[in-house]
PDB file of C-alpha atoms and ligand atoms in Angstrom:
ATOM      1  CA  UNK A   1       0.000   0.000   0.000  1.00 67.00           C
ATOM      2  CA  UNK A   2       1.336   3.387  -0.936  1.00 92.00           C
ATOM      3  CA  UNK A   3       0.908   6.227   1.568  1.00 96.00           C
ATOM      4  CA  UNK A   4      -0.848   9.158  -0.150  1.00 96.00           C
ATOM      5  CA  UNK A   5       0.897  12.476   0.491  1.00 97.00           C
ATOM      6  CA  UNK A   6      -0.272  16.021  -0.240  1.00 97.00           C
ATOM      7  CA  UNK A   7       2.732  17.719  -1.916  1.00 97.00           C
ATOM      8  CA  UNK A   8       2.069  20.846   0.172  1.00 97.00           C
ATOM      9  CA  UNK A   9       2.210  18.987   3.515  1.00 98.00           C
ATOM     10  CA  UNK A  10       5.300  20.923   4.635  1.00 98.00           C
ATOM     11  CA  UNK A  11       3.361  24.190   4.626  1.00 98.00           C
ATOM     12  CA  UNK A  12       1.198  23.153   7.580  1.00 97.00           C
ATOM     13  CA  UNK A  13       2.923  20.360   9.509  1.00 97.00           C
ATOM     14  CA  UNK A  14       5.478  22.487  11.362  1.00 97.00           C
ATOM     15  CA  UNK A  15       3.409  23.610  14.323  1.00 97.00           C
ATOM     16  CA  UNK A  16       3.058  23.011  18.078  1.00 95.00           C
ATOM     17  CA  UNK A  17       2.341  19.298  17.574  1.00 95.00           C
ATOM     18  CA  UNK A  18       5.565  18.913  15.566  1.00 95.00           C
ATOM     19  CA  UNK A  19       7.388  20.482  18.518  1.00 95.00           C
ATOM     20  CA  UNK A  20       5.906  17.669  20.615  1.00 92.00           C
ATOM     21  CA  UNK A  21       6.449  14.762  18.226  1.00 91.00           C
ATOM     22  CA  UNK A  22      10.018  15.824  17.399  1.00 89.00           C
ATOM     23  CA  UNK A  23      10.840  17.166  20.859  1.00 86.00           C
ATOM     24  CA  UNK A  24      13.509  14.511  21.393  1.00 84.00           C
ATOM     25  CA  UNK A  25      15.676  16.182  18.749  1.00 85.00           C
ATOM     26  CA  UNK A  26      14.433  19.765  18.399  1.00 91.00           C
ATOM     27  CA  UNK A  27      13.441  20.698  21.951  1.00 91.00           C
ATOM     28  CA  UNK A  28      16.421  19.267  23.792  1.00 91.00           C
ATOM     29  CA  UNK A  29      18.714  22.094  24.880  1.00 93.00           C
ATOM     30  CA  UNK A  30      21.648  19.802  25.404  1.00 91.00           C
ATOM     31  CA  UNK A  31      21.443  18.559  21.809  1.00 90.00           C
ATOM     32  CA  UNK A  32      21.146  22.102  20.475  1.00 94.00           C
ATOM     33  CA  UNK A  33      24.141  23.164  22.560  1.00 94.00           C
ATOM     34  CA  UNK A  34      26.189  20.278  21.172  1.00 92.00           C
ATOM     35  CA  UNK A  35      25.102  21.091  17.620  1.00 93.00           C
ATOM     36  CA  UNK A  36      26.188  24.697  18.050  1.00 96.00           C
ATOM     37  CA  UNK A  37      29.488  23.496  19.557  1.00 95.00           C
ATOM     38  CA  UNK A  38      29.930  21.434  16.416  1.00 94.00           C
ATOM     39  CA  UNK A  39      29.108  24.345  14.092  1.00 96.00           C
ATOM     40  CA  UNK A  40      31.722  26.412  15.927  1.00 96.00           C
ATOM     41  CA  UNK A  41      34.275  23.625  15.631  1.00 95.00           C
ATOM     42  CA  UNK A  42      33.706  23.441  11.904  1.00 95.00           C
ATOM     43  CA  UNK A  43      33.625  27.150  11.098  1.00 96.00           C
ATOM     44  CA  UNK A  44      35.332  30.151  12.723  1.00 96.00           C
ATOM     45  CA  UNK A  45      32.090  31.957  13.558  1.00 97.00           C
ATOM     46  CA  UNK A  46      32.443  34.956  15.864  1.00 97.00           C
ATOM     47  CA  UNK A  47      30.280  37.723  17.319  1.00 97.00           C
ATOM     48  CA  UNK A  48      30.923  40.066  14.391  1.00 97.00           C
ATOM     49  CA  UNK A  49      29.530  37.703  11.785  1.00 98.00           C
ATOM     50  CA  UNK A  50      26.152  37.868  10.096  1.00 98.00           C
ATOM     51  CA  UNK A  51      24.559  34.433  10.244  1.00 98.00           C
ATOM     52  CA  UNK A  52      21.421  33.227   8.476  1.00 98.00           C
ATOM     53  CA  UNK A  53      19.603  30.371  10.219  1.00 98.00           C
ATOM     54  CA  UNK A  54      17.803  29.171   7.091  1.00 98.00           C
ATOM     55  CA  UNK A  55      14.728  26.974   7.670  1.00 98.00           C
ATOM     56  CA  UNK A  56      15.547  27.669  11.296  1.00 98.00           C
ATOM     57  CA  UNK A  57      12.200  26.495  12.697  1.00 98.00           C
ATOM     58  CA  UNK A  58      11.491  27.775  16.203  1.00 98.00           C
ATOM     59  CA  UNK A  59      14.926  29.346  16.410  1.00 98.00           C
ATOM     60  CA  UNK A  60      16.790  26.961  18.697  1.00 98.00           C
ATOM     61  CA  UNK A  61      20.168  27.446  16.958  1.00 98.00           C
ATOM     62  CA  UNK A  62      19.731  31.227  16.577  1.00 98.00           C
ATOM     63  CA  UNK A  63      18.837  31.603  20.240  1.00 98.00           C
ATOM     64  CA  UNK A  64      21.775  29.471  21.345  1.00 98.00           C
ATOM     65  CA  UNK A  65      24.096  31.516  19.109  1.00 98.00           C
ATOM     66  CA  UNK A  66      22.677  34.736  20.587  1.00 97.00           C
ATOM     67  CA  UNK A  67      23.336  33.423  24.073  1.00 97.00           C
ATOM     68  CA  UNK A  68      26.972  32.980  23.054  1.00 97.00           C
ATOM     69  CA  UNK A  69      27.246  36.575  21.881  1.00 97.00           C
ATOM     70  CA  UNK A  70      26.568  36.061  18.177  1.00 97.00           C
ATOM     71  CA  UNK A  71      23.964  38.758  17.774  1.00 96.00           C
ATOM     72  CA  UNK A  72      24.158  39.068  14.007  1.00 97.00           C
ATOM     73  CA  UNK A  73      21.851  36.099  13.574  1.00 97.00           C
ATOM     74  CA  UNK A  74      18.734  36.187  11.376  1.00 98.00           C
ATOM     75  CA  UNK A  75      16.132  33.415  11.233  1.00 98.00           C
ATOM     76  CA  UNK A  76      14.024  32.505   8.217  1.00 98.00           C
ATOM     77  CA  UNK A  77      11.375  29.816   8.138  1.00 98.00           C
ATOM     78  CA  UNK A  78       8.187  29.131   6.214  1.00 98.00           C
ATOM     79  CA  UNK A  79       6.116  28.195   9.268  1.00 98.00           C
ATOM     80  CA  UNK A  80       4.334  31.196  10.761  1.00 98.00           C
ATOM     81  CA  UNK A  81       3.704  29.274  13.966  1.00 98.00           C
ATOM     82  CA  UNK A  82       7.358  28.407  14.485  1.00 98.00           C
ATOM     83  CA  UNK A  83       8.406  31.941  13.600  1.00 98.00           C
ATOM     84  CA  UNK A  84       5.993  33.213  16.247  1.00 98.00           C
ATOM     85  CA  UNK A  85       7.503  30.798  18.794  1.00 98.00           C
ATOM     86  CA  UNK A  86      11.004  31.963  17.903  1.00 98.00           C
ATOM     87  CA  UNK A  87      10.038  35.624  18.260  1.00 98.00           C
ATOM     88  CA  UNK A  88       8.479  35.025  21.673  1.00 98.00           C
ATOM     89  CA  UNK A  89      11.475  32.998  22.894  1.00 98.00           C
ATOM     90  CA  UNK A  90      13.878  35.696  21.694  1.00 98.00           C
ATOM     91  CA  UNK A  91      11.825  38.499  23.278  1.00 98.00           C
ATOM     92  CA  UNK A  92      11.752  36.655  26.605  1.00 98.00           C
ATOM     93  CA  UNK A  93      15.532  36.760  26.606  1.00 97.00           C
ATOM     94  CA  UNK A  94      15.726  40.319  25.277  1.00 97.00           C
ATOM     95  CA  UNK A  95      17.461  39.107  22.130  1.00 98.00           C
ATOM     96  CA  UNK A  96      17.015  41.285  19.086  1.00 97.00           C
ATOM     97  CA  UNK A  97      16.606  38.298  16.740  1.00 98.00           C
ATOM     98  CA  UNK A  98      15.123  39.141  13.341  1.00 98.00           C
ATOM     99  CA  UNK A  99      12.591  36.387  12.514  1.00 98.00           C
ATOM    100  CA  UNK A 100      11.407  36.341   8.914  1.00 98.00           C
ATOM    101  CA  UNK A 101       8.600  34.223   7.489  1.00 98.00           C
ATOM    102  CA  UNK A 102       9.492  33.235   3.951  1.00 98.00           C
ATOM    103  CA  UNK A 103      10.525  30.588   1.462  1.00 98.00           C
ATOM    104  CA  UNK A 104      14.155  29.495   1.525  1.00 98.00           C
ATOM    105  CA  UNK A 105      14.159  29.256  -2.274  1.00 98.00           C
ATOM    106  CA  UNK A 106      13.773  33.013  -2.645  1.00 98.00           C
ATOM    107  CA  UNK A 107      14.514  34.728   0.645  1.00 98.00           C
ATOM    108  CA  UNK A 108      14.533  38.366  -0.478  1.00 98.00           C
ATOM    109  CA  UNK A 109      17.816  39.057   1.378  1.00 98.00           C
ATOM    110  CA  UNK A 110      20.454  41.067  -0.462  1.00 98.00           C
ATOM    111  CA  UNK A 111      23.203  39.296  -2.352  1.00 98.00           C
ATOM    112  CA  UNK A 112      26.320  38.832  -0.211  1.00 98.00           C
ATOM    113  CA  UNK A 113      24.657  39.898   3.024  1.00 98.00           C
ATOM    114  CA  UNK A 114      25.729  36.989   5.283  1.00 98.00           C
ATOM    115  CA  UNK A 115      29.027  35.482   6.396  1.00 98.00           C
ATOM    116  CA  UNK A 116      27.490  32.103   7.210  1.00 98.00           C
ATOM    117  CA  UNK A 117      24.318  30.193   6.406  1.00 98.00           C
ATOM    118  CA  UNK A 118      23.133  27.351   8.641  1.00 98.00           C
ATOM    119  CA  UNK A 119      20.758  24.724   7.265  1.00 98.00           C
ATOM    120  CA  UNK A 120      20.311  22.520  10.297  1.00 97.00           C
ATOM    121  CA  UNK A 121      18.003  19.752  11.503  1.00 95.00           C
ATOM    122  CA  UNK A 122      17.287  18.015   8.186  1.00 94.00           C
ATOM    123  CA  UNK A 123      15.608  20.922   6.444  1.00 96.00           C
ATOM    124  CA  UNK A 124      16.062  19.746   2.843  1.00 97.00           C
ATOM    125  CA  UNK A 125      13.871  17.391   0.861  1.00 97.00           C
ATOM    126  CA  UNK A 126      10.377  18.653   1.658  1.00 97.00           C
ATOM    127  CA  UNK A 127       9.238  20.062  -1.666  1.00 97.00           C
ATOM    128  CA  UNK A 128       8.175  17.478  -4.185  1.00 94.00           C
ATOM    129  CA  UNK A 129      10.142  19.086  -7.009  1.00 93.00           C
ATOM    130  CA  UNK A 130      13.670  17.682  -7.088  1.00 88.00           C
ATOM    131  CA  UNK A 131      15.147  21.030  -8.049  1.00 96.00           C
ATOM    132  CA  UNK A 132      13.832  22.745  -4.898  1.00 98.00           C
ATOM    133  CA  UNK A 133      16.732  21.590  -2.750  1.00 98.00           C
ATOM    134  CA  UNK A 134      19.158  22.870  -5.366  1.00 98.00           C
ATOM    135  CA  UNK A 135      17.257  26.169  -5.427  1.00 98.00           C
ATOM    136  CA  UNK A 136      17.573  26.464  -1.619  1.00 98.00           C
ATOM    137  CA  UNK A 137      21.330  25.882  -1.776  1.00 98.00           C
ATOM    138  CA  UNK A 138      21.729  28.296  -4.712  1.00 98.00           C
ATOM    139  CA  UNK A 139      19.839  30.919  -2.740  1.00 98.00           C
ATOM    140  CA  UNK A 140      22.116  30.286   0.255  1.00 98.00           C
ATOM    141  CA  UNK A 141      25.086  30.741  -2.054  1.00 98.00           C
ATOM    142  CA  UNK A 142      23.669  34.010  -3.391  1.00 98.00           C
ATOM    143  CA  UNK A 143      23.107  35.581   0.032  1.00 98.00           C
ATOM    144  CA  UNK A 144      26.612  34.659   1.241  1.00 98.00           C
ATOM    145  CA  UNK A 145      29.489  37.086   0.841  1.00 98.00           C
ATOM    146  CA  UNK A 146      32.402  35.844  -1.305  1.00 98.00           C
ATOM    147  CA  UNK A 147      34.357  33.394   0.878  1.00 98.00           C
ATOM    148  CA  UNK A 148      31.368  32.846   3.190  1.00 98.00           C
ATOM    149  CA  UNK A 149      30.307  29.338   4.146  1.00 98.00           C
ATOM    150  CA  UNK A 150      27.313  27.085   4.694  1.00 98.00           C
ATOM    151  CA  UNK A 151      26.741  24.207   7.130  1.00 98.00           C
ATOM    152  CA  UNK A 152      24.213  21.609   6.013  1.00 98.00           C
ATOM    153  CA  UNK A 153      22.961  19.006   8.475  1.00 96.00           C
ATOM    154  CA  UNK A 154      20.791  16.253   7.014  1.00 95.00           C
ATOM    155  CA  UNK A 155      19.895  12.679   7.811  1.00 91.00           C
ATOM    156  CA  UNK A 156      22.458  10.247   6.409  1.00 92.00           C
ATOM    157  CA  UNK A 157      20.467   8.562   3.623  1.00 92.00           C
ATOM    158  CA  UNK A 158      22.773   5.542   3.471  1.00 92.00           C
ATOM    159  CA  UNK A 159      22.274   4.863   7.175  1.00 89.00           C
ATOM    160  CA  UNK A 160      18.559   5.565   6.911  1.00 89.00           C
ATOM    161  CA  UNK A 161      18.245   2.828   4.270  1.00 91.00           C
ATOM    162  CA  UNK A 162      20.336   0.391   6.307  1.00 90.00           C
ATOM    163  CA  UNK A 163      18.351   0.854   9.491  1.00 87.00           C
ATOM    164  CA  UNK A 164      14.909   1.419   7.938  1.00 89.00           C
ATOM    165  CA  UNK A 165      11.944   0.283  10.043  1.00 90.00           C
ATOM    166  CA  UNK A 166       8.450   0.412   8.536  1.00 93.00           C
ATOM    167  CA  UNK A 167       6.822   0.994  11.910  1.00 94.00           C
ATOM    168  CA  UNK A 168       7.854   3.008  14.928  1.00 90.00           C
ATOM    169  CA  UNK A 169       6.238   4.528  17.955  1.00 91.00           C
ATOM    170  CA  UNK A 170       7.268   6.463  21.022  1.00 90.00           C
ATOM    171  CA  UNK A 171       5.549   7.901  24.066  1.00 92.00           C
ATOM    172  CA  UNK A 172       5.994  11.465  25.255  1.00 90.00           C
ATOM    173  CA  UNK A 173       5.417  11.696  28.981  1.00 91.00           C
ATOM    174  CA  UNK A 174       2.197  10.233  30.333  1.00 94.00           C
ATOM    175  CA  UNK A 175      -0.099  11.779  27.746  1.00 95.00           C
ATOM    176  CA  UNK A 176       1.148  11.434  24.161  1.00 95.00           C
ATOM    177  CA  UNK A 177       1.769   8.481  21.879  1.00 96.00           C
ATOM    178  CA  UNK A 178       3.324   8.998  18.419  1.00 94.00           C
ATOM    179  CA  UNK A 179       2.890   6.163  15.897  1.00 95.00           C
ATOM    180  CA  UNK A 180       4.582   6.176  12.505  1.00 94.00           C
ATOM    181  CA  UNK A 181       4.124   3.919   9.536  1.00 96.00           C
ATOM    182  CA  UNK A 182       6.774   4.375   6.855  1.00 95.00           C
ATOM    183  CA  UNK A 183       7.544   3.426   3.275  1.00 97.00           C
ATOM    184  CA  UNK A 184      10.944   3.624   1.689  1.00 96.00           C
ATOM    185  CA  UNK A 185      11.132   4.759  -1.915  1.00 94.00           C
ATOM    186  CA  UNK A 186      14.165   5.199  -4.140  1.00 90.00           C
ATOM    187  CA  UNK A 187      14.973   8.662  -2.801  1.00 93.00           C
ATOM    188  CA  UNK A 188      12.180   9.490  -0.351  1.00 95.00           C
ATOM    189  CA  UNK A 189      10.689   8.253   2.883  1.00 94.00           C
ATOM    190  CA  UNK A 190       6.931   8.530   3.130  1.00 96.00           C
ATOM    191  CA  UNK A 191       5.218   8.361   6.468  1.00 96.00           C
ATOM    192  CA  UNK A 192       1.828   8.411   8.091  1.00 97.00           C
ATOM    193  CA  UNK A 193       1.939   9.807  11.605  1.00 96.00           C
ATOM    194  CA  UNK A 194      -0.819   9.384  14.145  1.00 97.00           C
ATOM    195  CA  UNK A 195      -0.573  11.207  17.452  1.00 97.00           C
ATOM    196  CA  UNK A 196      -2.853  10.234  20.319  1.00 97.00           C
ATOM    197  CA  UNK A 197      -3.325  12.101  23.558  1.00 96.00           C
ATOM    198  CA  UNK A 198      -4.838  10.358  26.590  1.00 95.00           C
ATOM    199  CA  UNK A 199      -6.608  13.600  27.452  1.00 96.00           C
ATOM    200  CA  UNK A 200      -7.740  14.769  24.021  1.00 96.00           C
ATOM    201  CA  UNK A 201      -7.896  11.641  21.838  1.00 97.00           C
ATOM    202  CA  UNK A 202      -6.365  11.701  18.355  1.00 97.00           C
ATOM    203  CA  UNK A 203      -4.679  15.057  17.801  1.00 97.00           C
ATOM    204  CA  UNK A 204      -2.961  14.327  14.492  1.00 97.00           C
ATOM    205  CA  UNK A 205      -3.275  12.038  11.513  1.00 97.00           C
ATOM    206  CA  UNK A 206      -1.035  13.292   8.740  1.00 97.00           C
ATOM    207  CA  UNK A 207       1.255  12.065   5.999  1.00 98.00           C
ATOM    208  CA  UNK A 208       4.501  13.428   4.651  1.00 97.00           C
ATOM    209  CA  UNK A 209       7.342  12.569   2.294  1.00 97.00           C
ATOM    210  CA  UNK A 210      10.978  13.603   2.708  1.00 96.00           C
ATOM    211  CA  UNK A 211      13.749  13.203   0.158  1.00 96.00           C
ATOM    212  CA  UNK A 212      16.952  11.814   1.626  1.00 95.00           C
ATOM    213  CA  UNK A 213      20.529  12.106   0.488  1.00 95.00           C
ATOM    214  CA  UNK A 214      23.500   9.812   0.772  1.00 94.00           C
ATOM    215  CA  UNK A 215      26.654  11.709   1.805  1.00 93.00           C
ATOM    216  CA  UNK A 216      28.069  11.843  -1.751  1.00 95.00           C
ATOM    217  CA  UNK A 217      24.789  13.284  -3.033  1.00 96.00           C
ATOM    218  CA  UNK A 218      24.918  16.140  -0.483  1.00 97.00           C
ATOM    219  CA  UNK A 219      28.382  16.985  -1.709  1.00 97.00           C
ATOM    220  CA  UNK A 220      27.309  16.826  -5.368  1.00 98.00           C
ATOM    221  CA  UNK A 221      24.303  19.079  -4.694  1.00 98.00           C
ATOM    222  CA  UNK A 222      26.467  21.681  -2.945  1.00 98.00           C
ATOM    223  CA  UNK A 223      28.864  21.691  -5.922  1.00 98.00           C
ATOM    224  CA  UNK A 224      25.956  22.094  -8.347  1.00 98.00           C
ATOM    225  CA  UNK A 225      24.749  25.051  -6.271  1.00 98.00           C
ATOM    226  CA  UNK A 226      28.125  26.742  -6.871  1.00 98.00           C
ATOM    227  CA  UNK A 227      29.936  25.923  -3.616  1.00 98.00           C
ATOM    228  CA  UNK A 228      33.549  24.873  -3.414  1.00 98.00           C
ATOM    229  CA  UNK A 229      35.809  23.296  -0.775  1.00 98.00           C
ATOM    230  CA  UNK A 230      32.961  20.958   0.168  1.00 98.00           C
ATOM    231  CA  UNK A 231      33.728  18.822   3.188  1.00 97.00           C
ATOM    232  CA  UNK A 232      31.331  16.082   4.279  1.00 96.00           C
ATOM    233  CA  UNK A 233      31.253  14.309   7.609  1.00 90.00           C
ATOM    234  CA  UNK A 234      29.036  11.289   7.894  1.00 77.00           C
ATOM    235  CA  UNK A 235      28.720   8.980  10.838  1.00 67.00           C
ATOM    236  CA  UNK A 236      30.499  11.815  12.597  1.00 60.00           C
ATOM    237  CA  UNK A 237      33.243   9.625  13.930  1.00 40.00           C
ATOM    238  CA  UNK A 238      35.810  12.129  12.676  1.00 35.00           C
ATOM    239  CA  UNK A 239      38.730  12.316  15.062  1.00 37.00           C
ATOM    240  CA  UNK A 240      38.808  16.060  14.592  1.00 41.00           C
ATOM    241  CA  UNK A 241      35.577  16.526  16.526  1.00 43.00           C
ATOM    242  CA  UNK A 242      36.134  16.195  20.221  1.00 43.00           C
ATOM    243  CA  UNK A 243      32.492  15.888  21.198  1.00 43.00           C
ATOM    244  CA  UNK A 244      30.288  13.035  22.197  1.00 38.00           C
ATOM    245  CA  UNK A 245      28.174  12.895  19.037  1.00 39.00           C
ATOM    246  CA  UNK A 246      26.182   9.780  19.821  1.00 37.00           C
ATOM    247  CA  UNK A 247      22.931  11.639  19.225  1.00 38.00           C
ATOM    248  CA  UNK A 248      23.928  12.632  15.701  1.00 47.00           C
ATOM    249  CA  UNK A 249      25.486   9.427  14.500  1.00 57.00           C
ATOM    250  CA  UNK A 250      23.078   9.057  11.628  1.00 83.00           C
ATOM    251  CA  UNK A 251      23.544  12.477  10.165  1.00 90.00           C
ATOM    252  CA  UNK A 252      25.602  13.963   7.422  1.00 94.00           C
ATOM    253  CA  UNK A 253      27.101  17.350   8.106  1.00 95.00           C
ATOM    254  CA  UNK A 254      28.652  19.239   5.233  1.00 97.00           C
ATOM    255  CA  UNK A 255      30.502  22.525   5.110  1.00 98.00           C
ATOM    256  CA  UNK A 256      31.130  24.368   1.864  1.00 98.00           C
ATOM    257  CA  UNK A 257      32.412  27.783   0.811  1.00 98.00           C
ATOM    258  CA  UNK A 258      31.331  30.378  -1.692  1.00 98.00           C
ATOM    259  CA  UNK A 259      34.099  31.257  -4.113  1.00 97.00           C
ATOM    260  CA  UNK A 260      36.070  34.418  -3.236  1.00 95.00           C
ATOM    261  CA  UNK A 261      35.827  35.652  -6.836  1.00 84.00           C
TER     262      UNK A 261
HETATM  263  C1  SAM B   1      12.795  19.616  10.730  1.00 57.43           C
HETATM  264  S1  SAM B   1      12.514  21.324  10.815  1.00 57.43           S
HETATM  265  C2  SAM B   1      14.098  21.887  11.385  1.00 57.43           C
HETATM  266  C3  SAM B   1      14.049  23.277  11.916  1.00 57.43           C
HETATM  267  C4  SAM B   1      15.359  23.816  12.493  1.00 57.43           C
HETATM  268  N1  SAM B   1      16.372  23.961  11.478  1.00 57.43           N
HETATM  269  C5  SAM B   1      15.836  22.948  13.622  1.00 57.43           C
HETATM  270  O1  SAM B   1      16.889  22.305  13.489  1.00 57.43           O
HETATM  271  O2  SAM B   1      15.156  22.921  14.647  1.00 57.43           O
HETATM  272  C6  SAM B   1      12.492  21.811   9.113  1.00 57.43           C
HETATM  273  C7  SAM B   1      12.097  23.265   8.909  1.00 57.43           C
HETATM  274  O3  SAM B   1      12.297  23.615   7.541  1.00 57.43           O
HETATM  275  C8  SAM B   1      11.297  24.560   7.196  1.00 57.43           C
HETATM  276  N2  SAM B   1      11.218  24.590   5.724  1.00 57.43           N
HETATM  277  C9  SAM B   1      11.131  23.539   4.879  1.00 57.43           C
HETATM  278  N3  SAM B   1      11.142  23.964   3.608  1.00 57.43           N
HETATM  279  C10 SAM B   1      11.210  25.313   3.654  1.00 57.43           C
HETATM  280  C11 SAM B   1      11.246  26.331   2.656  1.00 57.43           C
HETATM  281  N4  SAM B   1      11.207  26.060   1.342  1.00 57.43           N
HETATM  282  N5  SAM B   1      11.351  27.614   3.073  1.00 57.43           N
HETATM  283  C12 SAM B   1      11.396  27.926   4.383  1.00 57.43           C
HETATM  284  N6  SAM B   1      11.346  27.007   5.371  1.00 57.43           N
HETATM  285  C13 SAM B   1      11.258  25.719   5.005  1.00 57.43           C
HETATM  286  C14 SAM B   1      10.060  24.050   7.878  1.00 57.43           C
HETATM  287  O4  SAM B   1       9.067  25.044   8.033  1.00 57.43           O
HETATM  288  C15 SAM B   1      10.642  23.559   9.223  1.00 57.43           C
HETATM  289  O5  SAM B   1      10.577  24.555  10.215  1.00 57.43           O
END
């Protein structure tokens, strides 16, 4: 049986329920702190740099960067609800974080206006058109200054295929149960997700499809988007990184630079 998926699913799924169902990875401060440690190990980001947190969701990386003095951070995401969350979280801390609702394929930012672009937390592969991911990376390239760099963090497609499970479920506290049924296609994972609350009954029944990339394909896509000096870490067992990266073992992290010319 093939799971039917509305191609526009990504325009509405990223809301408060997503923050519950994906809380283990996107609402865990320790994980975010470690991810920002990793970004800073990979790239010499400092407090004078302008950083674009592209598809930055509810702003966890931007807010962590702000807390470390990097106040030139700007967040862009399509989800109005997550943007609202990010704004509120930033205001509570008195951080002057600019939160922009928009599409990463055409951000509207000026050419060359950022030193670094972050594309964290598996934010590629949502639009059904294959070229959309390339468009997002080309847009990132455009808004970077010459010599600026991007960090891309996506699920490791090779590992995803190896460890694929068609069914999964997890409980969140006493109240919530998240059940997922999945199908693996050539380059996408499709899923149906049902979320049940003891108190409120079924609170979500949705489907989605996400394109995945093997490490070599991430590198190839970055080159096609015009980046150079592409460096890909997968499995993250690199000796260079002196962190406990157990939580990110199935991810590919790539860094790449915009040409200086
Ligand atoms: C899995 S979430 C990750 C969010 C954030 N980077 C993090 O690590 O918490 C993926 C995000 O990508 C955003 N997104 C996907 N495609 C987008 C697009 N074309 N333009 C803007 N945002 C997009 C979604 O709205 C969602 O917030």
